[in-house]
Short mmCIF file of C-alpha atoms in Angstrom, two decimals:
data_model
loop_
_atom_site.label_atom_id
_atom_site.label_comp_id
_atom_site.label_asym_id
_atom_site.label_seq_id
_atom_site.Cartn_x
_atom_site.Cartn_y
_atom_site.Cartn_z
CA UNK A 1 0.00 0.00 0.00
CA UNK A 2 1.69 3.72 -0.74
CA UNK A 3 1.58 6.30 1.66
CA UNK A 4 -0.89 7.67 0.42
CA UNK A 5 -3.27 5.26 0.24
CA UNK A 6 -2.36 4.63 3.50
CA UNK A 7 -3.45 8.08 4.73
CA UNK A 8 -6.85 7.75 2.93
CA UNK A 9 -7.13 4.53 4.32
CA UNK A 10 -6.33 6.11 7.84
CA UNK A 11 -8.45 9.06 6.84
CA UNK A 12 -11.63 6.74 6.04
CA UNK A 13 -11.60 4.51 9.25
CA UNK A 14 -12.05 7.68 11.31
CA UNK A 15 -15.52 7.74 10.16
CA UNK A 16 -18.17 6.77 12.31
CA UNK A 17 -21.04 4.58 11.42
CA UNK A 18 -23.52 7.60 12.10
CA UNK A 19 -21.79 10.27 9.53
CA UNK A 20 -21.33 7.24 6.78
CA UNK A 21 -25.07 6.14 7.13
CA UNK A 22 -26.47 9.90 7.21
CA UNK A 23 -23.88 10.52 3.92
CA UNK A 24 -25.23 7.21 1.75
CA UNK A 25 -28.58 8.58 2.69
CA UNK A 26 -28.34 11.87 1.77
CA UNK A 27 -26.58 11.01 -1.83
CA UNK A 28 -29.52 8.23 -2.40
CA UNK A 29 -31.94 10.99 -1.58
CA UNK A 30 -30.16 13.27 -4.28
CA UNK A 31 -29.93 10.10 -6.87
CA UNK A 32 -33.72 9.18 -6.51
CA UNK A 33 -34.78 13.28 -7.32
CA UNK A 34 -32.55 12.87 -10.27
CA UNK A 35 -33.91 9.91 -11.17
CA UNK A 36 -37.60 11.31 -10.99
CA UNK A 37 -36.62 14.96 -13.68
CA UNK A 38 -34.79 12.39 -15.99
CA UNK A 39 -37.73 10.63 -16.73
CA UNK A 40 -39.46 13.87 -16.83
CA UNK A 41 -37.75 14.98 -19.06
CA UNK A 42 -37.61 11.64 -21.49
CA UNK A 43 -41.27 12.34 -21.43
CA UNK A 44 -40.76 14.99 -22.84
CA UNK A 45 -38.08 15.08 -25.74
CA UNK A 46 -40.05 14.26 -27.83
CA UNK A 47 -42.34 17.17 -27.89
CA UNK A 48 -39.68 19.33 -27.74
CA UNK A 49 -39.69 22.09 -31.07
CA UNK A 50 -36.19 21.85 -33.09
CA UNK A 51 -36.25 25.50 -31.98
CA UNK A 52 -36.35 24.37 -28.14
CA UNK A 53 -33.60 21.53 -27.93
CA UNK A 54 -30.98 23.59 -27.29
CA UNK A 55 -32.36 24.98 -24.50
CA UNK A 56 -33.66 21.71 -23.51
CA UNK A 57 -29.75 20.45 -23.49
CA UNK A 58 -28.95 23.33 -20.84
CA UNK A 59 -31.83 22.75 -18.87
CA UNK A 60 -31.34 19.17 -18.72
CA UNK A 61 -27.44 19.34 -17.76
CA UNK A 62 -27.72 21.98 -15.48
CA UNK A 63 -30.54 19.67 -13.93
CA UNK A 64 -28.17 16.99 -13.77
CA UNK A 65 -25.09 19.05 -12.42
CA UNK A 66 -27.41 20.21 -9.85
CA UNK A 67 -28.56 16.80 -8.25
CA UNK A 68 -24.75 15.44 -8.14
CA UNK A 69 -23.06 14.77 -4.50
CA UNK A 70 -21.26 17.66 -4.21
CA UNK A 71 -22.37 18.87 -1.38
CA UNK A 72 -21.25 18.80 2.52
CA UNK A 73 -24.67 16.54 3.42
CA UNK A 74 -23.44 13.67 1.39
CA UNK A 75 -19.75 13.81 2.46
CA UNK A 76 -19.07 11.60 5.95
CA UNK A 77 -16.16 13.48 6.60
CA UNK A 78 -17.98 17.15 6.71
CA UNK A 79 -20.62 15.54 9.03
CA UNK A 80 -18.65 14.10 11.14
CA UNK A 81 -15.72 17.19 11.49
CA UNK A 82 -18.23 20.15 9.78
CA UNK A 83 -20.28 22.71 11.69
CA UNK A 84 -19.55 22.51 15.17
CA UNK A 85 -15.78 21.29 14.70
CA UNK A 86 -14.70 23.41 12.15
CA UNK A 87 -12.69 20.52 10.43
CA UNK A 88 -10.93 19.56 13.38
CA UNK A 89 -9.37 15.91 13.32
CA UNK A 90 -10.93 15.64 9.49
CA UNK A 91 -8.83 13.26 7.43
CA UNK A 92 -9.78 14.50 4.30
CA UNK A 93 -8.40 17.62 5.54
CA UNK A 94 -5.57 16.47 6.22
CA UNK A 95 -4.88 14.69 3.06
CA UNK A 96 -6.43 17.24 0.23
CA UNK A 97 -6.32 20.38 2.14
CA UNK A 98 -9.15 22.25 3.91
CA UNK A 99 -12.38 22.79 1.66
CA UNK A 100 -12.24 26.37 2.43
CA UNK A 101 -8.83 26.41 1.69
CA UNK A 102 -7.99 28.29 -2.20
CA UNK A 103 -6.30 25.13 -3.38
CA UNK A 104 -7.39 22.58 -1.84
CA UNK A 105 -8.83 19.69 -3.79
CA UNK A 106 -12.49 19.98 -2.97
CA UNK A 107 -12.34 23.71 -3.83
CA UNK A 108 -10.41 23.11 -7.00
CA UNK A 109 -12.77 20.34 -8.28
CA UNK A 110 -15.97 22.33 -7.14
CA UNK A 111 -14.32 25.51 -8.51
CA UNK A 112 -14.29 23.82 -12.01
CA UNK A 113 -18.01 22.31 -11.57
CA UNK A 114 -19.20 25.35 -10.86
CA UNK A 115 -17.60 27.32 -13.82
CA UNK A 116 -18.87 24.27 -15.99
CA UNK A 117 -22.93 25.19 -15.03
CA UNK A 118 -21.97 28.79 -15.69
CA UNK A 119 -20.80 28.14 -18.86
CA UNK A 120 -23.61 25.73 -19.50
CA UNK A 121 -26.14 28.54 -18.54
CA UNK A 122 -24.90 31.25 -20.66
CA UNK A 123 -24.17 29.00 -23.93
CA UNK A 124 -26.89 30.92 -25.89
CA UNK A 125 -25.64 30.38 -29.46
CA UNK A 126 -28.09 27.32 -30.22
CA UNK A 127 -27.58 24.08 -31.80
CA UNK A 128 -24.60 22.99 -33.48
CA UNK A 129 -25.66 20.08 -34.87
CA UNK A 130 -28.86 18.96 -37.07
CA UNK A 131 -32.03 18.40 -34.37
CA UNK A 132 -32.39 14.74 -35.18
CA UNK A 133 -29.27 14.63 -34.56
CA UNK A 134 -29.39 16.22 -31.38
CA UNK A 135 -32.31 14.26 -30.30
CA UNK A 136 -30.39 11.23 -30.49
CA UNK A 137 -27.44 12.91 -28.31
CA UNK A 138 -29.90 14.14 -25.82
CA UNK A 139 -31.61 10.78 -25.52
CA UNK A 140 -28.38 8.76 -24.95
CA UNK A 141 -27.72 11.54 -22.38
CA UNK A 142 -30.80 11.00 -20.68
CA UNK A 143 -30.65 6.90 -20.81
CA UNK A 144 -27.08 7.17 -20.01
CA UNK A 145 -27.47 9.16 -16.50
CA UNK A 146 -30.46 7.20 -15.49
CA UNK A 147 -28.28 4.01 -15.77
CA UNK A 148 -25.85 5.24 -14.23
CA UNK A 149 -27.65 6.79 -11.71
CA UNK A 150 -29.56 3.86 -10.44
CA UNK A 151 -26.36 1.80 -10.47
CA UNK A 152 -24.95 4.56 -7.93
CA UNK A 153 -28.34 3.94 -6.10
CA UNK A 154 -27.54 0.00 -5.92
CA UNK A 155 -24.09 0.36 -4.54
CA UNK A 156 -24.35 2.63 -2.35
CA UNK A 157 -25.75 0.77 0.98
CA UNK A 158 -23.04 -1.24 1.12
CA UNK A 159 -20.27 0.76 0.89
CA UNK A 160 -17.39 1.62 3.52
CA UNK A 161 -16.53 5.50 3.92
CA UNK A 162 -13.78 4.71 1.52
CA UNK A 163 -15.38 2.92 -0.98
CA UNK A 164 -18.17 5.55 -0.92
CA UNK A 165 -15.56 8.20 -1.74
CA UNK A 166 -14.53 6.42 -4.81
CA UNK A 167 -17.84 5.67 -5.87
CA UNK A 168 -19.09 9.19 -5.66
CA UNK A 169 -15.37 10.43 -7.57
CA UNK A 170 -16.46 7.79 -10.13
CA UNK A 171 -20.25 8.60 -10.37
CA UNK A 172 -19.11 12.30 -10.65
CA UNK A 173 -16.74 11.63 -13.38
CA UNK A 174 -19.41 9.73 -15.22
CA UNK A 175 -22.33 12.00 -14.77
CA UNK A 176 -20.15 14.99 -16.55
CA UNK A 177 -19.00 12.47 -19.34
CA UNK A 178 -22.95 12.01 -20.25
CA UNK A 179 -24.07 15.66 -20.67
CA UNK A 180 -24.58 16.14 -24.12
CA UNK A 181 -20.91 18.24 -25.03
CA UNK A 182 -21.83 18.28 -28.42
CA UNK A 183 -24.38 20.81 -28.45
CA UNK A 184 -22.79 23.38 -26.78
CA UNK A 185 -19.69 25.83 -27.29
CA UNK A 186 -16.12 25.13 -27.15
CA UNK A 187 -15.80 26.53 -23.61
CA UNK A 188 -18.26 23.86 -22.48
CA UNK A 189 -15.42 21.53 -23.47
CA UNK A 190 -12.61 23.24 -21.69
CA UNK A 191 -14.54 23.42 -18.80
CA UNK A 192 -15.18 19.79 -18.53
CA UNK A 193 -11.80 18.49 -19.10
CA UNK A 194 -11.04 20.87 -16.10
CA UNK A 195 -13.48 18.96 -14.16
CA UNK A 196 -12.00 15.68 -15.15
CA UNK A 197 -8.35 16.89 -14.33
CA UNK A 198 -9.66 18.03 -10.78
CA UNK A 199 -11.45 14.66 -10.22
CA UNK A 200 -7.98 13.17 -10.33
CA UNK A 201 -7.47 14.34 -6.40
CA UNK A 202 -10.90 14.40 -5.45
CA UNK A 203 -10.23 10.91 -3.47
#
């Protein structure tokens, strides 16, 4: 085992049963409302004007982006060390830096999914693709994060504080590889494979 994964290891066992329970709750709660606007809005696709899909592909990724584990409800460590502790004794803390902290990992990756919705909201230029085309792309989004959604939703009762860490890095990593890129502007692009890069040290 390397250091390092020795220190996440250490980091992990520090967890009680309490914060890991009330974390795998909190990121099935935000899975099963996902869950419920992706099939509203496969209902819907298909009534969508060629006019409308464009905007359709924002509101559906920024949807998305905004039912993700990201925040400090579905993390076990800022339970267990947040609020009333201030991030004393936290071991992701410890090993990725302080939240709050400019570099730190969490504010890094969350930096980058944050600038990624921005630049998903203000990509006004429209379609750059054919609708039918774009139909299909926003369809395979749609199937895509439901599958992988409810396989998050499977897993995640059994998992150790570790294992849930790398499941949600994973999920995460998914989730932004199924919005539908293709429709939107350059920047959307850049601002992804920022996203990806900061995954790298989110666990």
């Amino acid at each position: 085992m390397s250091h390092r994964a020795g220190d996440l290891e250490e980091a992990a066992a520090s967890i009680d049963a309490a914060s890991l329970d009330a974390a795998r709750k909190a990121v099935l709660r935000g899975c099963q409302e996902l869950i419920f606007w992706l099939e509203l809005f496969c209902r819907q696709l298909d009534k969508v004007e060629p006019e409308e899909l464009h905007k359709f592909a924002r509101a559906l990724s920024l949807t998305v982006l905004g039912h993700l584990p990201t925040r400090p409800e579905g993390c076990p460590f800022c339970i267990q060390h947040g609020k009333s502790q201030s991030c004393r004794g936290c071991g992701y803390a410890a090993t990725h830096g302080r939240c709050d902290l400019e570099r730190s990992a969490f504010n890094l990756f969350i930096e980058a999914f944050t600038l990624l919705g921005r630049a998903i909201y203000q990509d006004t230029e429209g379609l750059r693709c054919h609708p039918d085309e774009a139909r299909l792309i926003l369809d395979l989004c749609i199937s895509s994060s439901r599958r992988l959604t409810v396989e998050m939703m499977e897993d995640i009762g059994s998992l150790s504080t570790r294992e849930l860490m790398e499941r949600k890095s994973r999920y995460l990593g998914q989730m932004v590889d199924a919005l539908p890129r293709e429709l939107f502007g350059l920047e959307i692009t850049e601002q992804w494979q920022r996203v990806k890069r900061a995954l790298l040290d989110y666990w």
